Short mmCIF file of C-alpha atoms and ligand atoms in Angstrom, two decimals:
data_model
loop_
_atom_site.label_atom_id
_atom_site.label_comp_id
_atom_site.label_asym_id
_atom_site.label_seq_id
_atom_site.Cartn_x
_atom_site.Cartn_y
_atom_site.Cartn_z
CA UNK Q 1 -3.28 100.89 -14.64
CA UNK Q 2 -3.47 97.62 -16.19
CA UNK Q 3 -2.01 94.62 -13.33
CA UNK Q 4 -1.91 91.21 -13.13
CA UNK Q 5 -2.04 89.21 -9.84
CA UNK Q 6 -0.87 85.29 -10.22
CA UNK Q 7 -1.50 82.98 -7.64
CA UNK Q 8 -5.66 83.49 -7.40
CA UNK Q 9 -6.28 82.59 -3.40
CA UNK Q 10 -6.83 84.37 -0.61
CA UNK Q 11 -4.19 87.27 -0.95
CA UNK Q 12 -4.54 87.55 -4.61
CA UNK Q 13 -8.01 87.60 -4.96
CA UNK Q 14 -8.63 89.93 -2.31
CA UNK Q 15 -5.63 91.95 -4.04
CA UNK Q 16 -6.88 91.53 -7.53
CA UNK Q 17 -10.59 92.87 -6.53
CA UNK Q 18 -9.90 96.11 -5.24
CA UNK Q 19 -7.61 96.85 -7.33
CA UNK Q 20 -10.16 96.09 -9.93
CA UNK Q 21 -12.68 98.09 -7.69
CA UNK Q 22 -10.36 101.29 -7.85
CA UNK Q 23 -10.51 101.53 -11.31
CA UNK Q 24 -7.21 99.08 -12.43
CA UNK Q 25 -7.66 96.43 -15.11
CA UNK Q 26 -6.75 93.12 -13.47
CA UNK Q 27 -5.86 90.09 -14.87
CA UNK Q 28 -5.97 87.27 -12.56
CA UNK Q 29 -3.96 84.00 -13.43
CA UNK Q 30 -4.00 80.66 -11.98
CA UNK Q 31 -2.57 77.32 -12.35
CA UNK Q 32 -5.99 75.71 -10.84
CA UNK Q 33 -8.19 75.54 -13.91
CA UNK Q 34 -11.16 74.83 -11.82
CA UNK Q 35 -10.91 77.81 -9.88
CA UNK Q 36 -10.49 80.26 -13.05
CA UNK Q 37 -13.47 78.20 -14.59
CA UNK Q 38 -15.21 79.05 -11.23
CA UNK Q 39 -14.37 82.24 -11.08
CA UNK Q 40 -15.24 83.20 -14.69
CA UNK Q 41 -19.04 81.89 -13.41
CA UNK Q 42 -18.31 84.16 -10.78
CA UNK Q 43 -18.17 81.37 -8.27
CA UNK Q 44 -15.75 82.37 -5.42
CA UNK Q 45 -13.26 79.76 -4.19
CA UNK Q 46 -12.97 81.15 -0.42
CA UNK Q 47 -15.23 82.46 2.21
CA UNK Q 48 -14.35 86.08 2.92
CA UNK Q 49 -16.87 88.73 3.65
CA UNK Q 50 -17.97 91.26 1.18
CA UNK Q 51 -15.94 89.34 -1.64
CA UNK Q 52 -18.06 87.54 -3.36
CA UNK Q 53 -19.94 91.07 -4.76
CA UNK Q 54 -16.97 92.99 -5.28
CA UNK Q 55 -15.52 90.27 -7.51
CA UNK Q 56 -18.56 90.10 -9.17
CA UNK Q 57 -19.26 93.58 -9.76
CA UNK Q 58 -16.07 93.91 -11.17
CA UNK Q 59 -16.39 90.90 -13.63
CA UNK Q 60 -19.71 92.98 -15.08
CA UNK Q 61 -17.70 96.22 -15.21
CA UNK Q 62 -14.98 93.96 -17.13
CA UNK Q 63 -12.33 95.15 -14.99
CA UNK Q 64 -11.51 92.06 -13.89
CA UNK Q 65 -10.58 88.82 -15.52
CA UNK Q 66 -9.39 84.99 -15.04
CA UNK Q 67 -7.22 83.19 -16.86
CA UNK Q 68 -4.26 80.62 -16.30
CA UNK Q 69 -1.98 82.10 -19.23
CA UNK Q 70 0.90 84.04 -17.38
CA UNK Q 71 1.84 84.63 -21.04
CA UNK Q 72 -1.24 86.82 -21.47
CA UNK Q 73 -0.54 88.45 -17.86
CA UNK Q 74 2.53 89.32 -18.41
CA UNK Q 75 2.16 90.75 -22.36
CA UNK Q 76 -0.97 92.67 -20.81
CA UNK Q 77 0.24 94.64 -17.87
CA UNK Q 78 2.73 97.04 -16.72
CA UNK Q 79 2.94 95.19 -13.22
CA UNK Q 80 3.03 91.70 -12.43
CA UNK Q 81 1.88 90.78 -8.42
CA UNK Q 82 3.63 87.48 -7.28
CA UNK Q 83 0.66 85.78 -4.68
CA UNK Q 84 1.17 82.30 -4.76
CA UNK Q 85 1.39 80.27 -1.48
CA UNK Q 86 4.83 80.00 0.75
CA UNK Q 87 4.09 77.21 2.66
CA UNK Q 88 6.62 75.50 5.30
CA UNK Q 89 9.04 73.12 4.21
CA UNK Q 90 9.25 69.84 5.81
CA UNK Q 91 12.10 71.44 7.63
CA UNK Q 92 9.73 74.97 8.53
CA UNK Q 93 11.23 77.02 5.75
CA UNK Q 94 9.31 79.26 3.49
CA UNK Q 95 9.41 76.79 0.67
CA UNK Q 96 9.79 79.10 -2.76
CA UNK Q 97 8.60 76.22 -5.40
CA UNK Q 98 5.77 78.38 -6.66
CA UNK Q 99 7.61 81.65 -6.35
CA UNK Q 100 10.69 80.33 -8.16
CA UNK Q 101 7.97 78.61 -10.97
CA UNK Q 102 6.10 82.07 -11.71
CA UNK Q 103 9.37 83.97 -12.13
CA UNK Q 104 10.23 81.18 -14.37
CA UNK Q 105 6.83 81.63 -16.09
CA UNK Q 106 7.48 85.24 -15.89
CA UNK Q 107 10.94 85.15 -17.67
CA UNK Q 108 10.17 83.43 -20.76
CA UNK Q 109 7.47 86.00 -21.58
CA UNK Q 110 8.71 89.15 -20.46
CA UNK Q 111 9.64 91.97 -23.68
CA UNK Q 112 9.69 94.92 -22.00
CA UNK Q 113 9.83 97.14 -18.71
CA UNK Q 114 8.03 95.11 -16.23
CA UNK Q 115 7.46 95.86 -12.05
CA UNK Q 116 7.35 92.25 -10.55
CA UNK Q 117 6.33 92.46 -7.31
CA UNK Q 118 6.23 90.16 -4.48
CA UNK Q 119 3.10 89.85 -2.63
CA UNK Q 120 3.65 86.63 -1.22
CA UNK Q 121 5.56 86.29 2.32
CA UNK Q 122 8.87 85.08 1.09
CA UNK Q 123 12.27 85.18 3.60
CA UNK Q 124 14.91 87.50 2.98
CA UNK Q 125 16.66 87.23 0.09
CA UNK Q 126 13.86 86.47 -2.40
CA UNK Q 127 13.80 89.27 -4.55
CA UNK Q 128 17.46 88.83 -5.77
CA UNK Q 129 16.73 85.00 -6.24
CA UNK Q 130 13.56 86.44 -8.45
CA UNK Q 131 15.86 88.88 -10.47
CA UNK Q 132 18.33 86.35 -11.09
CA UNK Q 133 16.11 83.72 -12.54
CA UNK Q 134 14.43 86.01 -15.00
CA UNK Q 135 17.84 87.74 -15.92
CA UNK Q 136 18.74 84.28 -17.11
CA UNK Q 137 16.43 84.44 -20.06
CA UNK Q 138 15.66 88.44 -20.04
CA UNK Q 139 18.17 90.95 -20.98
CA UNK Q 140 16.27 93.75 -20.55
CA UNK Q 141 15.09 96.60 -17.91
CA UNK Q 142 12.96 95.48 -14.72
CA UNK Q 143 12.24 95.65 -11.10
CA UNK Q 144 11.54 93.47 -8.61
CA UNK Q 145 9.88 95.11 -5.93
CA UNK Q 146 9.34 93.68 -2.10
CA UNK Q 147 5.11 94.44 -1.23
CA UNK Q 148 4.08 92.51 1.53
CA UNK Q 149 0.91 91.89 2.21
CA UNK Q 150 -0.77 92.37 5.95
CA UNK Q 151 -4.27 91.76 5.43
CA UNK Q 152 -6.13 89.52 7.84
CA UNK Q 153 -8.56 87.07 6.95
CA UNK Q 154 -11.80 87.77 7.90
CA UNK Q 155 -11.71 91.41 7.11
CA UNK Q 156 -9.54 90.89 4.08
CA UNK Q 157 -11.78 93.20 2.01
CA UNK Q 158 -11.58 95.76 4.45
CA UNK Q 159 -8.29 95.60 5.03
CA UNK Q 160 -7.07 95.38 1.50
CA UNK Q 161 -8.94 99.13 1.13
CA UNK Q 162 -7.81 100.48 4.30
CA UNK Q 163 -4.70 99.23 5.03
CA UNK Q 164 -2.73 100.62 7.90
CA UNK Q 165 0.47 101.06 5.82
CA UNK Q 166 1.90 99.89 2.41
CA UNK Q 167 5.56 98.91 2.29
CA UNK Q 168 7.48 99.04 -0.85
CA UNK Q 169 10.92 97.79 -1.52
CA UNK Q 170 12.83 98.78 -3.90
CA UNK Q 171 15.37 101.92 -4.24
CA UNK Q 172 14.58 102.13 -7.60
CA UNK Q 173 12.83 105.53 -8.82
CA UNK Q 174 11.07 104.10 -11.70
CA UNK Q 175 9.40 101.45 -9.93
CA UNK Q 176 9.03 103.57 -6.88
CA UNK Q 177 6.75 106.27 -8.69
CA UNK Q 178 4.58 103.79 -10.36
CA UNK Q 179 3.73 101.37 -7.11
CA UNK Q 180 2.97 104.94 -5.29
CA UNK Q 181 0.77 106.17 -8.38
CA UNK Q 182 -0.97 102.56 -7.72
CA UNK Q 183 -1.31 102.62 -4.19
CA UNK Q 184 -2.31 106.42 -3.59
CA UNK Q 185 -6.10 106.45 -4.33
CA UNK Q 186 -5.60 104.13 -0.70
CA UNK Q 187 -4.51 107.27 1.13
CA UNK Q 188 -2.19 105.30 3.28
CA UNK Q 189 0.81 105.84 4.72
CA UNK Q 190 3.32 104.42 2.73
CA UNK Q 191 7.28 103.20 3.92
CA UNK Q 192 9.71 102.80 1.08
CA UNK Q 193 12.29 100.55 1.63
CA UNK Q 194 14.91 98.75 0.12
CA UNK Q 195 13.73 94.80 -0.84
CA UNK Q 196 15.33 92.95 1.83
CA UNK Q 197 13.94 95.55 4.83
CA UNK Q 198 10.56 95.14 3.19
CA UNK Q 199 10.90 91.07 2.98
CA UNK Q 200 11.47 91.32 6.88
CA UNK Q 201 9.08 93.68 8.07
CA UNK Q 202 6.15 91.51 6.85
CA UNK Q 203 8.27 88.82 9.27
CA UNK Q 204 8.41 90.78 11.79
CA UNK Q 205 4.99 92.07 12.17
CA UNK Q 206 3.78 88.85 12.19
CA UNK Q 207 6.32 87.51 14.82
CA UNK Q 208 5.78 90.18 17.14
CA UNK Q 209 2.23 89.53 17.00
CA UNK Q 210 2.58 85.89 17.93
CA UNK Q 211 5.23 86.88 20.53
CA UNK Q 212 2.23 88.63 22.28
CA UNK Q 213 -0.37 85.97 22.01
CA UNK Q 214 2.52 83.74 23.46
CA UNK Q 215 2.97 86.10 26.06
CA UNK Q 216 -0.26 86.82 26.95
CA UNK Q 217 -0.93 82.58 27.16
CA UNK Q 218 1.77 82.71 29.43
CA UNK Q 219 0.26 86.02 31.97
CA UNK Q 220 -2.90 83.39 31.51
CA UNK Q 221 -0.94 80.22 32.96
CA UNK Q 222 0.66 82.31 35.59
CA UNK Q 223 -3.06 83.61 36.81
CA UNK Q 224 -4.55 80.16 37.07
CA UNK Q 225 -1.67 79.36 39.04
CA UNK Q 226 -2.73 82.93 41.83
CA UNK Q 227 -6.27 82.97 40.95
CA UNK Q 228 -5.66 85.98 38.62
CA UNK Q 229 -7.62 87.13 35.95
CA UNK Q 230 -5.82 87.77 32.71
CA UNK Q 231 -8.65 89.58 31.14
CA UNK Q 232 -8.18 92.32 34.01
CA UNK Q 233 -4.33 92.55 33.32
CA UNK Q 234 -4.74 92.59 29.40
CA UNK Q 235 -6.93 95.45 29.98
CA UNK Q 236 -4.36 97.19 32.11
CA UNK Q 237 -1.87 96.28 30.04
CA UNK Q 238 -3.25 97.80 26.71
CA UNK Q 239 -4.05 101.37 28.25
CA UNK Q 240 -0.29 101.81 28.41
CA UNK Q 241 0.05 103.79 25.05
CA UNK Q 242 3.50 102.18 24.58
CA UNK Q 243 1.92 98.76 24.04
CA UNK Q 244 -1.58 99.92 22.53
CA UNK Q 245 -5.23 99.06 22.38
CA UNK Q 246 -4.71 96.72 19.28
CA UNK Q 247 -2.45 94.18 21.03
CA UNK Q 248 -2.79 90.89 20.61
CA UNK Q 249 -3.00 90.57 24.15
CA UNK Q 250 -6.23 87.86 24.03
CA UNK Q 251 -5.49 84.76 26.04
CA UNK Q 252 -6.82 80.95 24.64
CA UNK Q 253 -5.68 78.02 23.20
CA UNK Q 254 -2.88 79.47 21.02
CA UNK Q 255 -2.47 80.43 17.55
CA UNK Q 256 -3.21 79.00 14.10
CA UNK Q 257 -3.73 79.76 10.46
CA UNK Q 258 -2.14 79.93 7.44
CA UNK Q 259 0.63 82.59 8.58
CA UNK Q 260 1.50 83.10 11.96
CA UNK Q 261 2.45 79.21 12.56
CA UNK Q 262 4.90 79.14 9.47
CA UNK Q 263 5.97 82.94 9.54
CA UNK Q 264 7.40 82.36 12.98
CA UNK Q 265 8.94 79.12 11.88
CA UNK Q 266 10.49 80.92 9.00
CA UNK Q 267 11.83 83.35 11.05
CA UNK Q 268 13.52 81.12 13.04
CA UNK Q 269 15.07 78.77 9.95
CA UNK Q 270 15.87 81.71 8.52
CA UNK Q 271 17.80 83.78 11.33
CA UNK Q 272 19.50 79.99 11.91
CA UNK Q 273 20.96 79.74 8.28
CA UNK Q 274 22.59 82.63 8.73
CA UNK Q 275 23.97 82.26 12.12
CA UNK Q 276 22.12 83.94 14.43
CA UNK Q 277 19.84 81.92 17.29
CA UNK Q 278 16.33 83.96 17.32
CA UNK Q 279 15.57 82.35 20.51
CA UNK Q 280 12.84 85.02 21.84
CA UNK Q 281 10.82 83.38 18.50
CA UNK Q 282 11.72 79.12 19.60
CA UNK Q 283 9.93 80.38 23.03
CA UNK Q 284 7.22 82.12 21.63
CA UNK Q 285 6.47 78.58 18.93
CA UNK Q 286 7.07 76.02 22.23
CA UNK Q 287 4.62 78.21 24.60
CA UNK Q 288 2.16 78.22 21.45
CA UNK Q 289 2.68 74.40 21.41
CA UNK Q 290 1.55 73.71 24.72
CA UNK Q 291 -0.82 76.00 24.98
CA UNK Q 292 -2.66 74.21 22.11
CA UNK Q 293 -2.28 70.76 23.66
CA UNK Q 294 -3.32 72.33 27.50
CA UNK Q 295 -6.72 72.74 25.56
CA UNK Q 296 -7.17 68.93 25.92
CA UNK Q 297 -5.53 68.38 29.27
CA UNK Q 298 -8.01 70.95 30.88
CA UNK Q 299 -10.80 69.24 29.41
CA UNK Q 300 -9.61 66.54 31.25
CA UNK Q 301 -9.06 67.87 34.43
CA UNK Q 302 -12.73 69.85 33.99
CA UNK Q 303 -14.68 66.39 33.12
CA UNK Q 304 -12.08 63.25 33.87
CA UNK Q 305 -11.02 60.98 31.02
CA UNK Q 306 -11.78 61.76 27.60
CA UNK Q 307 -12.24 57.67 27.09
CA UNK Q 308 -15.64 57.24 25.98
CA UNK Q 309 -16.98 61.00 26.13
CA UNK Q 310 -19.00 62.87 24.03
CA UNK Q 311 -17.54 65.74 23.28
CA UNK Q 312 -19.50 69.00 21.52
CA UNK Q 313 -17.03 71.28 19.33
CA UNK Q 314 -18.35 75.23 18.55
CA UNK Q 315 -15.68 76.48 16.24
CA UNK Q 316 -13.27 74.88 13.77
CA UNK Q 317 -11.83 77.61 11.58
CA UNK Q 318 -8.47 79.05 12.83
CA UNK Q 319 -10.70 82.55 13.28
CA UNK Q 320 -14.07 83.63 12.97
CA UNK Q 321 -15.47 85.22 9.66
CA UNK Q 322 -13.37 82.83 7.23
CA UNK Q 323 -13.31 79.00 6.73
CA UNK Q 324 -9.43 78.85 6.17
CA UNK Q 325 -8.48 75.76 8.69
CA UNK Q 326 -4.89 76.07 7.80
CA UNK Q 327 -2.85 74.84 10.95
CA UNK Q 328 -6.34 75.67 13.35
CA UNK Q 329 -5.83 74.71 16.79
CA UNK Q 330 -8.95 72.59 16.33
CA UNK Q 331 -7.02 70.10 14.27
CA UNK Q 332 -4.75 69.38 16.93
CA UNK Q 333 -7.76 69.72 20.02
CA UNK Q 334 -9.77 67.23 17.94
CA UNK Q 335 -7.39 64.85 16.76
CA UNK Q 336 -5.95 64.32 20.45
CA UNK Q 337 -9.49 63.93 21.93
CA UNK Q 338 -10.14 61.31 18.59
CA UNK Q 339 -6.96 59.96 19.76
CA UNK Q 340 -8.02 59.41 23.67
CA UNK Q 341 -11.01 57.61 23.03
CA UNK Q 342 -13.75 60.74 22.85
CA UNK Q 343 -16.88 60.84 20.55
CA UNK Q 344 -16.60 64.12 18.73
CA UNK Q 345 -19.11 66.16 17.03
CA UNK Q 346 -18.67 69.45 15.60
CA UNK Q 347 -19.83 72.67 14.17
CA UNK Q 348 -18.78 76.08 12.75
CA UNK Q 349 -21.01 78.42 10.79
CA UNK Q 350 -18.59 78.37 7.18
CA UNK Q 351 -16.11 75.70 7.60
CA UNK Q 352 -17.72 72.50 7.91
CA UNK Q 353 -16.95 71.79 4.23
CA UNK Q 354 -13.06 72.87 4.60
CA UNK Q 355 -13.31 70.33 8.29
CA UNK Q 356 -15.13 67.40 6.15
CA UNK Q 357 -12.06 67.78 4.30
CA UNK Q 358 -10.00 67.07 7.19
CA UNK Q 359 -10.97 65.11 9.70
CA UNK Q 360 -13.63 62.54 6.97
CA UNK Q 361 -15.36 60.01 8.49
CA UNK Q 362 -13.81 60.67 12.19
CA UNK Q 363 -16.15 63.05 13.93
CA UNK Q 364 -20.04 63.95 13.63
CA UNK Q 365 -21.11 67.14 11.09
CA UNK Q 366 -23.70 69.11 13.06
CA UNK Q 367 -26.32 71.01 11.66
CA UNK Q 368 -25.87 74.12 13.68
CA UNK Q 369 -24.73 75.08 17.13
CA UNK Q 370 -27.72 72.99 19.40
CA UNK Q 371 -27.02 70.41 17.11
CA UNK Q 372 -23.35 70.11 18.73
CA UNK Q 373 -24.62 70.40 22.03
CA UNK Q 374 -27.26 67.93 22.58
CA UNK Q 375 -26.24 64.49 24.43
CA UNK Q 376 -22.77 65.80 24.76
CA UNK Q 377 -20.48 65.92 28.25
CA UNK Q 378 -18.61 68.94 27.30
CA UNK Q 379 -19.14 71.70 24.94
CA UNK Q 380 -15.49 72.94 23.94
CA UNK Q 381 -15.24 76.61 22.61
CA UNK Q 382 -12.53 76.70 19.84
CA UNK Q 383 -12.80 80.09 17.55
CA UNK Q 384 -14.90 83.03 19.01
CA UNK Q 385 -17.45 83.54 16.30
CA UNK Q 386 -20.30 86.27 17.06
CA UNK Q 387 -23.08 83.80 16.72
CA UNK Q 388 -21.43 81.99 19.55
CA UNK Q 389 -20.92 84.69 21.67
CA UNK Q 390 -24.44 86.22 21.29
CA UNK Q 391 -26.33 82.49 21.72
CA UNK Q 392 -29.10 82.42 23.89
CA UNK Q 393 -27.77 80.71 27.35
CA UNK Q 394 -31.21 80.06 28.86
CA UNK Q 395 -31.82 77.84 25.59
CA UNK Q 396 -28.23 76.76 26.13
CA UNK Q 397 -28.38 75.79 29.78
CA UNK Q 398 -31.74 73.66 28.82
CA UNK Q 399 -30.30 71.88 25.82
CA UNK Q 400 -27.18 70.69 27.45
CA UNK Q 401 -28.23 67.53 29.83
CA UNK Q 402 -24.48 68.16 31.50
CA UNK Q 403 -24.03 71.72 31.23
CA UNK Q 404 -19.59 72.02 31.13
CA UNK Q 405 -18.36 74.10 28.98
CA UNK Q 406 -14.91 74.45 28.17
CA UNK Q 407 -13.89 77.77 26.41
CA UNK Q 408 -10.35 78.13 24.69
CA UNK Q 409 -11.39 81.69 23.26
CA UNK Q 410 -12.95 83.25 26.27
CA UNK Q 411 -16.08 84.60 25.61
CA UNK Q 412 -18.37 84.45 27.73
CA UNK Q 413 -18.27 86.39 31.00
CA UNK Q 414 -17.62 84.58 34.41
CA UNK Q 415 -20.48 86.14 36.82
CA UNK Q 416 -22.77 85.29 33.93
CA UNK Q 417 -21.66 81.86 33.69
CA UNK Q 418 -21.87 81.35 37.06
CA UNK Q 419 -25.66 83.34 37.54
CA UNK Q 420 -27.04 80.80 34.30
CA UNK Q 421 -25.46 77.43 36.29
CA UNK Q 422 -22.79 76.30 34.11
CA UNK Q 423 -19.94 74.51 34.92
CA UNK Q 424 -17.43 77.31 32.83
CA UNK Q 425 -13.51 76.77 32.29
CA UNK Q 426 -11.79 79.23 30.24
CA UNK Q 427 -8.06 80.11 29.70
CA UNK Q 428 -6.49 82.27 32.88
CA UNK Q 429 -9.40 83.38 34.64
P1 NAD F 501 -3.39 80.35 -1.13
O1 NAD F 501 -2.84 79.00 -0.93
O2 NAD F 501 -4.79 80.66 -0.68
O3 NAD F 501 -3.32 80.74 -2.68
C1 NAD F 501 -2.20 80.52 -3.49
C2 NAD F 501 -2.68 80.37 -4.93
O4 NAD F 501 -1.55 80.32 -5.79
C3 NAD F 501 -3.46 79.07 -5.20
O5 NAD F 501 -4.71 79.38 -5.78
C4 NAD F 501 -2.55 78.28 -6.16
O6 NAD F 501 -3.26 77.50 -7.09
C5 NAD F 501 -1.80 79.42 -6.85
N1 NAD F 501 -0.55 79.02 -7.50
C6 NAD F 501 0.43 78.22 -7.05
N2 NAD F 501 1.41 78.11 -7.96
C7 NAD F 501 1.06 78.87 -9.02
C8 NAD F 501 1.66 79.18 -10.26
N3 NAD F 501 2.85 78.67 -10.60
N4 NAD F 501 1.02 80.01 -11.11
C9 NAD F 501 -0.19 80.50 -10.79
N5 NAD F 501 -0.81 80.26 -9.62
C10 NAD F 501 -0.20 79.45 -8.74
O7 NAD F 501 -2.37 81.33 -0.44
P2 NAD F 501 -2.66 82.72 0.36
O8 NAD F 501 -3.22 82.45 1.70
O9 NAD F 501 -3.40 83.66 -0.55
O10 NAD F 501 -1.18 83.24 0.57
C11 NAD F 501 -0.38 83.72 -0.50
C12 NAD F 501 0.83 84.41 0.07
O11 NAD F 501 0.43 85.58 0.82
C13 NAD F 501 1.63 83.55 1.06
O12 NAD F 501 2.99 83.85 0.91
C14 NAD F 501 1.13 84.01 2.40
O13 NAD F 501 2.07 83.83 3.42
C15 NAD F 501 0.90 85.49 2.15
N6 NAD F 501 -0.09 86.11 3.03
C16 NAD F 501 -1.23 85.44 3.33
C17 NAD F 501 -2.19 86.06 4.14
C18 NAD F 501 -3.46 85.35 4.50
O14 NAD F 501 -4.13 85.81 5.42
N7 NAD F 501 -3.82 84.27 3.84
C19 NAD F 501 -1.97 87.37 4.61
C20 NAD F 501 -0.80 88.02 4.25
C21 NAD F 501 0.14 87.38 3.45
#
């Protein structure tokens, strides 16, 4: 089928490639010219793995290409993918700028039968506020169809081809046919839906995931406080079929990244505008708060004031396997030790560009991981990449003149901590 994705980041490139890669002529469209220009060189804008040879692959096989006309996008293909960002308002609501300005885009092109689907996360509602703007200048047949997308960074690639389910919205049989025709070499199963359902399940799934990392924080708190161990009752938990194996039941420092953080806080804007208090969601974005900020105040029960320490970071993007540091708890963790007087140096194996970025001038850039740890009072453990867990402790241990370590992701085990002579915190245990 010929598509066209707009809005070229991490959804829509990750979109646009295997769609390309099943055999679908994509065109990808932009407003960044840099990143098209990159792109075209086959120079990849984001750190995801596997992406970077898919896309180009697919540039050689001339199945995909880059471009910031939407006019040629939308002339050129039978369905139009919305993926541009929905970032939080200054208030926390999904702010539509870039959804409204593509349907505009979209509108003043559009001469025929067109699918325009919404990829992006956008509140309930959307779809009709899409429809209406390109009625306005389009007279003709089209559907707007709800497609949310549940891909996680990290495995984006992966999950893009082997996605758990695909949700479609849209009662229309038209559209309906064509968007399963499109989907079905993915052999998933697929819920069709009206728009609005589909708008909220994407919500939804991603508020019931936070809910359980808030949840499990707070099991974590509540074992410090009886010498618990909330790795023992996660693991008890999740063998009760009725709550699963793929929880999110892993305690730490809270959660971060580009969705959960401003999904949540949609959620809760949203259900507010139209009268109804979602307070189960206000708890689950307070505990996430404080759970962030108990990061520092453990530190600082573990070692005493942060005034004048130096202060080793492993970890700065929001998970390992990507270098998005969109709303990462390190951000907060290192701008409130910065703030108490600490000397902070940092590394992470992809996202020391995206942190340079960020926090300039203020902390150290470290080489790699002994880098961080040399001359330092605490080591502080902030995303769980592999490397990290797999590092060689004996080296560790030796390296480190004060050997604390402070682990927000738990991942190292306590006997072994204990057996190698650390001094080990982690997060209810
Ligand atoms: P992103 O910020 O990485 O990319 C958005 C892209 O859209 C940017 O390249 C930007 O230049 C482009 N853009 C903005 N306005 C444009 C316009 N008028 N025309 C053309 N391009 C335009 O965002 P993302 O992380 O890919 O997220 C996109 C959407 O997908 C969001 O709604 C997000 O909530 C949702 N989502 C994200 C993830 C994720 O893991 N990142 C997962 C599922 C859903």
């Amino acid at each position: 089928m010929k598509i066209s994705v707009i809005g070229i980041g991490y959804v829509g490139l990750v979109t646009a490639t295997c769609f390309a890669e099943l055999g679908n002529t994509v065109t990808c469209v932009d407003i960044n010219k840099k990143r098209i220009e990159d792109l075209k060189k086959g120079i990849i804008p984001i750190y995801e793995p596997g992406l970077s040879e898919l896309v180009k692959k697919n540039i050689e096989q001339k199945r995909i290409v880059f471009t910031t006309s939407t006019k040629a996008a939308v002339e050129n293909s039978k369905i139009i993918f919305i993926a541009v960002g929905t970032p939080s308002d200054k208030d926390g609501q999904a702010d539509l700028k870039y959804v409204k300005q593509v349907a505009q885009e979209i509108s003043l092109h559009i001469a025929d039968y067109r699918i325009i689907v919404n990829k992006s996360t956008v509140p309930v509602g959307t779809g009709d506020i899409v429809s209406r703007i390109i009625q306005k200048k389009y007279k003709g047949k089209f559907s707007v169809v709800s497609n949310p997308e549940f891909l996680r960074e990290g495995s984006a690639v992966y999950d893009s081809m082997n996605p758990d389910r695909v949700v479609i919205g849209n009662g229309d049989v038209k559209a309906r046919k064509i968007m399963e025709e499109l989907y079905r070499p993915f052999k998933a199963p697929i819920v069709f839906t009206d728009v609005k359902s589909a708008e909220l399940i994407k919500y939804a799934s991603n508020s019931m995931l936070a809910t359980q990392i808030s949840f499990i924080n707070s099991m974590a708190n509540i074992c410090e406080k009886v010498g618990a161990d909330v790795d023992f009752v996660a693991e008890g938990m999740k063998l009760d079929k009725r709550i699963g194996k793929h929880s999110f039941l892993s305690a730490g420092g809270g959660y971060g990244g580009s969705c959960f953080p401003k999904d949540v806080k949609a959620l809760i804007k949203a259900s507010d505008k139209y009268g109804y208090n979602f307070s189960i969601l206000k708890a689950v974005e307070s505990v996430n708060e404080t759970q962030k900020r108990n990061v520092v105040s453990k530190t600082k029960k573990f070692i005493g004031p942060i005034k004048g320490k130096k202060i080793g970071i492993w970890g700065l993007a929001f998970k390992p396997q990507t270098d998005d540091m969109r709303e990462a708890i390190s951000i907060v963790v290192i701008n409130k030790l910065l703030q108490e007087g600490a000397k902070v140096k940092a590394f992470d194996p992809v996202a020391m560009d995206e942190a340079q970025h960020i926090f300039k001038e203020k902390i150290t850039y470290c080489k790699d991981v002994w880098d961080a740890v040399k001359d330092v009072d605490v080591l502080i453990i902030l995303t769980e990449w592999p490397e990290f867990k797999e590092i060689d402790l004996f080296k560790l241990k030796k390296i480190m003149d004060k050997p604390y370590i402070m682990d927000a992701r738990n991942i190292f085990s306590l006997d072994k901590m204990e057996e190698k002579g650390f001094h080990y915190l982690s997060i209810g245990r």
